Amino acid sequence: MNQDDQKTGAFEYLTTRKDELVGWARKFSIFPYPFVTACCAMEFMSVSSTIYDTDRFGAALPRFSPRQSDLLMVVGTITHKQAPILKKVYEQMCEPKWVMAFGVCATSGGFYQNYAALQGIDKIIPVDVYIPGCPPRPESVIDGIMQLQDRIAGSKHPIINETF
Amino acid sequence: MNPNLLERVRARLASEGREAEFAHGLLALSLPRPALLDTVRLLKDEFGFDLFLDVTAVDWPGRDPRFDVVFHFYSTRDHVRVRLKTAVPEKDPVVDSLVPLYGSAAFMERECHDMYGIVFRGNDDLRPILLYEGFQGHPLRKDYPKEREQPLVRYRE
């Protein structure tokens, strides 16, 4: 990077385009980690498989290791007893990482309000996209994935910096 | 198959402070606490109730004694069920464990201990099974507030 480029704004132009490039690459290669605890799993299977096929969005290759995954899909009720496990899984994921609350139980506790159920996973980990429904329709899940894709495409990707 | 089994059980057991009645096709017996172990042994050895289905409790707030401990047994030979009920007070919620007779009782008694705080004398492993270490109180008792949470992870701000 020489001085002249910085004067003309070429660097800003370049990094903007690079952000777009990396965002484009990332949004079509979301490897989900399915943290599946309850009945929403059935809907998760449905949305992953042939008819709805999340592979069209690059989000159908489940990685059963948090270290290899980008998207933590929390599918189902989280209990207080399970919360430490979810937190640990989240902490083990490498950046960049996103979290999806799949269904009302993960979003807000749903119809459970008792000694056992956590009232929404956002009490313990940050959530990027919430999908309502009990269980959500596959269309809602796909909509959630697409919203997440938009968000990834439109955000800064800090691997692009002045040294690159 | 023995169609009159429940009738025979009733005739044999409805005495010595035990009350028996039929409810929904099964025989329901109420009995005093000290008679529990002997009654269960009799059911198992003499009448062939070889399967222990469940133990749970019922909380009657305001009643004394406050809890009913409820046992269900099934005969895999005769396909009939028997229910035993015994009342225990809040101050001393202790009944005899059925572990010497049915090994499967161990886990079910742990659950009942979790949820209602019933102590099973003779079950030496009453650690939490569905709840977690450090949980205060017994959530299925009627005086446990339904919103009360005991999180293990600190909430985000």
PDB file of N, CA and C in Angstrom, chain B residues 3 5 9 18-19 23 25 36 60-61 66 68 70 77 83-84 88-89 95 107 115-116 127 136 140 144 146:
ATOM      1  N   PRO B   3     -58.179 -64.165  36.667  1.00  0.00           N
ATOM      2  CA  PRO B   3     -59.125 -63.033  36.665  1.00  0.00           C
ATOM      3  C   PRO B   3     -59.491 -62.549  38.060  1.00  0.00           C
ATOM      4  N   LEU B   5     -57.552 -62.311  40.621  1.00  0.00           N
ATOM      5  CA  LEU B   5     -56.374 -62.000  41.423  1.00  0.00           C
ATOM      6  C   LEU B   5     -56.585 -60.780  42.305  1.00  0.00           C
ATOM      7  N   VAL B   9     -56.338 -60.363  46.266  1.00  0.00           N
ATOM      8  CA  VAL B   9     -55.426 -59.426  46.935  1.00  0.00           C
ATOM      9  C   VAL B   9     -56.201 -58.555  47.906  1.00  0.00           C
ATOM     10  N   ARG B  18     -55.425 -51.268  56.665  1.00  0.00           N
ATOM     11  CA  ARG B  18     -55.341 -51.009  55.225  1.00  0.00           C
ATOM     12  C   ARG B  18     -56.743 -50.898  54.645  1.00  0.00           C
ATOM     13  N   GLU B  19     -56.903 -49.924  53.759  1.00  0.00           N
ATOM     14  CA  GLU B  19     -58.190 -49.781  53.089  1.00  0.00           C
ATOM     15  C   GLU B  19     -57.987 -50.084  51.623  1.00  0.00           C
ATOM     16  N   ALA B  23     -60.396 -48.728  41.544  1.00  0.00           N
ATOM     17  CA  ALA B  23     -60.495 -47.447  40.859  1.00  0.00           C
ATOM     18  C   ALA B  23     -59.919 -47.621  39.470  1.00  0.00           C
ATOM     19  N   GLY B  25     -60.180 -49.851  37.279  1.00  0.00           N
ATOM     20  CA  GLY B  25     -59.684 -51.176  36.949  1.00  0.00           C
ATOM     21  C   GLY B  25     -58.439 -51.595  37.684  1.00  0.00           C
ATOM     22  N   LEU B  36     -45.727 -50.737  55.083  1.00  0.00           N
ATOM     23  CA  LEU B  36     -45.414 -50.661  53.660  1.00  0.00           C
ATOM     24  C   LEU B  36     -44.557 -51.819  53.164  1.00  0.00           C
ATOM     25  N   TRP B  60     -50.649 -32.302  49.466  1.00  0.00           N
ATOM     26  CA  TRP B  60     -51.952 -31.743  49.857  1.00  0.00           C
ATOM     27  C   TRP B  60     -51.669 -30.611  50.823  1.00  0.00           C
ATOM     28  N   PRO B  61     -51.506 -29.373  50.325  1.00  0.00           N
ATOM     29  CA  PRO B  61     -51.179 -28.296  51.246  1.00  0.00           C
ATOM     30  C   PRO B  61     -52.328 -28.070  52.217  1.00  0.00           C
ATOM     31  N   ARG B  66     -49.232 -34.139  55.279  1.00  0.00           N
ATOM     32  CA  ARG B  66     -49.297 -33.346  54.058  1.00  0.00           C
ATOM     33  C   ARG B  66     -49.131 -34.158  52.775  1.00  0.00           C
ATOM     34  N   ASP B  68     -48.957 -37.693  50.292  1.00  0.00           N
ATOM     35  CA  ASP B  68     -49.197 -39.100  50.004  1.00  0.00           C
ATOM     36  C   ASP B  68     -48.044 -39.593  49.162  1.00  0.00           C
ATOM     37  N   VAL B  70     -47.090 -42.530  46.621  1.00  0.00           N
ATOM     38  CA  VAL B  70     -47.906 -43.447  45.824  1.00  0.00           C
ATOM     39  C   VAL B  70     -46.998 -44.405  45.061  1.00  0.00           C
ATOM     40  N   ARG B  77     -47.487 -61.383  34.698  1.00  0.00           N
ATOM     41  CA  ARG B  77     -48.147 -62.655  34.404  1.00  0.00           C
ATOM     42  C   ARG B  77     -49.653 -62.443  34.272  1.00  0.00           C
ATOM     43  N   ARG B  83     -52.137 -50.188  43.259  1.00  0.00           N
ATOM     44  CA  ARG B  83     -51.601 -48.906  43.712  1.00  0.00           C
ATOM     45  C   ARG B  83     -51.565 -48.905  45.240  1.00  0.00           C
ATOM     46  N   LEU B  84     -50.451 -48.495  45.793  1.00  0.00           N
ATOM     47  CA  LEU B  84     -50.342 -48.352  47.242  1.00  0.00           C
ATOM     48  C   LEU B  84     -50.164 -46.887  47.573  1.00  0.00           C
ATOM     49  N   VAL B  88     -47.522 -39.340  54.653  1.00  0.00           N
ATOM     50  CA  VAL B  88     -46.396 -38.963  55.524  1.00  0.00           C
ATOM     51  C   VAL B  88     -46.527 -37.482  55.876  1.00  0.00           C
ATOM     52  N   PRO B  89     -46.169 -37.126  57.105  1.00  0.00           N
ATOM     53  CA  PRO B  89     -46.267 -35.720  57.500  1.00  0.00           C
ATOM     54  C   PRO B  89     -45.092 -34.902  56.993  1.00  0.00           C
ATOM     55  N   VAL B  95     -40.243 -42.644  54.296  1.00  0.00           N
ATOM     56  CA  VAL B  95     -40.834 -43.973  54.126  1.00  0.00           C
ATOM     57  C   VAL B  95     -39.704 -44.961  53.876  1.00  0.00           C
ATOM     58  N   PHE B 107     -33.637 -45.365  41.256  1.00  0.00           N
ATOM     59  CA  PHE B 107     -33.698 -44.115  40.494  1.00  0.00           C
ATOM     60  C   PHE B 107     -35.031 -43.401  40.705  1.00  0.00           C
ATOM     61  N   MET B 115     -38.129 -34.047  43.698  1.00  0.00           N
ATOM     62  CA  MET B 115     -39.298 -33.233  43.404  1.00  0.00           C
ATOM     63  C   MET B 115     -40.125 -32.922  44.645  1.00  0.00           C
ATOM     64  N   TYR B 116     -40.172 -33.835  45.599  1.00  0.00           N
ATOM     65  CA  TYR B 116     -41.045 -33.639  46.761  1.00  0.00           C
ATOM     66  C   TYR B 116     -40.298 -33.659  48.090  1.00  0.00           C
ATOM     67  N   ARG B 127     -28.834 -38.654  45.772  1.00  0.00           N
ATOM     68  CA  ARG B 127     -28.331 -37.448  45.103  1.00  0.00           C
ATOM     69  C   ARG B 127     -29.363 -36.978  44.086  1.00  0.00           C
ATOM     70  N   GLN B 136     -32.086 -25.473  45.570  1.00  0.00           N
ATOM     71  CA  GLN B 136     -32.732 -25.296  46.868  1.00  0.00           C
ATOM     72  C   GLN B 136     -34.215 -25.636  46.751  1.00  0.00           C
ATOM     73  N   LEU B 140     -41.802 -29.533  42.917  1.00  0.00           N
ATOM     74  CA  LEU B 140     -43.197 -29.936  42.710  1.00  0.00           C
ATOM     75  C   LEU B 140     -44.032 -29.817  43.974  1.00  0.00           C
ATOM     76  N   TYR B 144     -43.626 -24.163  46.243  1.00  0.00           N
ATOM     77  CA  TYR B 144     -42.474 -23.688  45.479  1.00  0.00           C
ATOM     78  C   TYR B 144     -42.977 -22.667  44.462  1.00  0.00           C
ATOM     79  N   LYS B 146     -43.740 -20.624  41.267  1.00  0.00           N
ATOM     80  CA  LYS B 146     -43.532 -21.184  39.927  1.00  0.00           C
ATOM     81  C   LYS B 146     -42.542 -20.376  39.108  1.00  0.00           C
TER      82      LYS B 146
END
